[in-house]
Amino acid sequence: MSKQQLADCAGVSVKVLMTWCRPYQKEFEVMGLKPKDKVLSPRIVKFIAEKFCIDIDD
């Protein structure tokens, strides 16, 4: 899932989504996410969705 798709599910811009995620940057690095990555792994999508109660079901 892309950052844009996840932001759309949350009803916010990518910039706002990444602002929300800023406190979890170290955890994302451990999971292999780089700041410039546009596509998120399923593990990271699940983490973000659970932290911010984002419904990612189609």
Short mmCIF file of C-alpha atoms in Angstrom, two decimals:
data_model
loop_
_atom_site.label_atom_id
_atom_site.label_comp_id
_atom_site.label_asym_id
_atom_site.label_seq_id
_atom_site.Cartn_x
_atom_site.Cartn_y
_atom_site.Cartn_z
CA MET A 1 0.00 0.00 0.00
CA SER A 2 1.32 3.45 -0.80
CA LYS A 3 1.49 6.29 1.68
CA GLN A 4 -1.10 8.08 -0.46
CA GLN A 5 -3.53 5.14 -0.30
CA LEU A 6 -3.17 4.88 3.47
CA ALA A 7 -3.61 8.64 3.87
CA ASP A 8 -6.76 8.43 1.72
CA CYS A 9 -8.12 5.68 4.00
CA ALA A 10 -7.47 7.97 6.96
CA GLY A 11 -9.06 10.96 5.22
CA VAL A 12 -5.93 13.09 5.50
CA SER A 13 -3.03 14.19 3.32
CA VAL A 14 0.23 12.26 3.17
CA LYS A 15 1.90 15.18 4.96
CA VAL A 16 -0.54 14.93 7.88
CA LEU A 17 -0.20 11.13 8.03
CA MET A 18 3.59 11.40 8.18
CA THR A 19 3.31 14.07 10.88
CA TRP A 20 1.21 11.65 12.94
CA CYS A 21 3.84 8.96 12.39
CA ARG A 22 6.83 11.09 13.37
CA PRO A 23 6.98 9.76 16.99
CA TYR A 24 7.30 6.20 15.64
CA GLN A 25 10.22 6.92 13.27
CA LYS A 26 12.68 4.66 15.17
CA GLU A 27 10.23 1.75 15.05
CA PHE A 28 9.75 2.26 11.30
CA GLU A 29 13.53 2.23 10.78
CA VAL A 30 13.74 -1.09 12.62
CA MET A 31 10.97 -2.41 10.33
CA GLY A 32 12.98 -1.27 7.30
CA LEU A 33 11.08 1.86 6.25
CA LYS A 34 13.12 4.71 4.83
CA PRO A 35 11.71 8.27 4.94
CA LYS A 36 11.60 8.55 1.13
CA ASP A 37 9.78 5.21 0.61
CA LYS A 38 6.42 5.69 -1.06
CA VAL A 39 5.25 2.08 -0.68
CA LEU A 40 4.69 0.65 2.79
CA SER A 41 5.12 -2.99 3.72
CA PRO A 42 2.03 -4.82 5.04
CA ARG A 43 3.65 -4.89 8.50
CA ILE A 44 4.03 -1.10 8.57
CA VAL A 45 0.52 -0.54 7.16
CA LYS A 46 -0.90 -2.74 9.93
CA PHE A 47 1.14 -0.90 12.58
CA ILE A 48 -0.04 2.54 11.41
CA ALA A 49 -3.65 1.42 10.95
CA GLU A 50 -3.76 0.01 14.48
CA LYS A 51 -2.08 3.06 16.07
CA PHE A 52 -4.45 5.54 14.43
CA CYS A 53 -7.60 3.39 14.08
CA ILE A 54 -7.58 3.58 10.28
CA ASP A 55 -9.96 1.22 8.52
CA ILE A 56 -7.97 -0.27 5.64
CA ASP A 57 -10.52 -2.89 4.59
CA ASP A 58 -11.89 -2.47 1.09
#
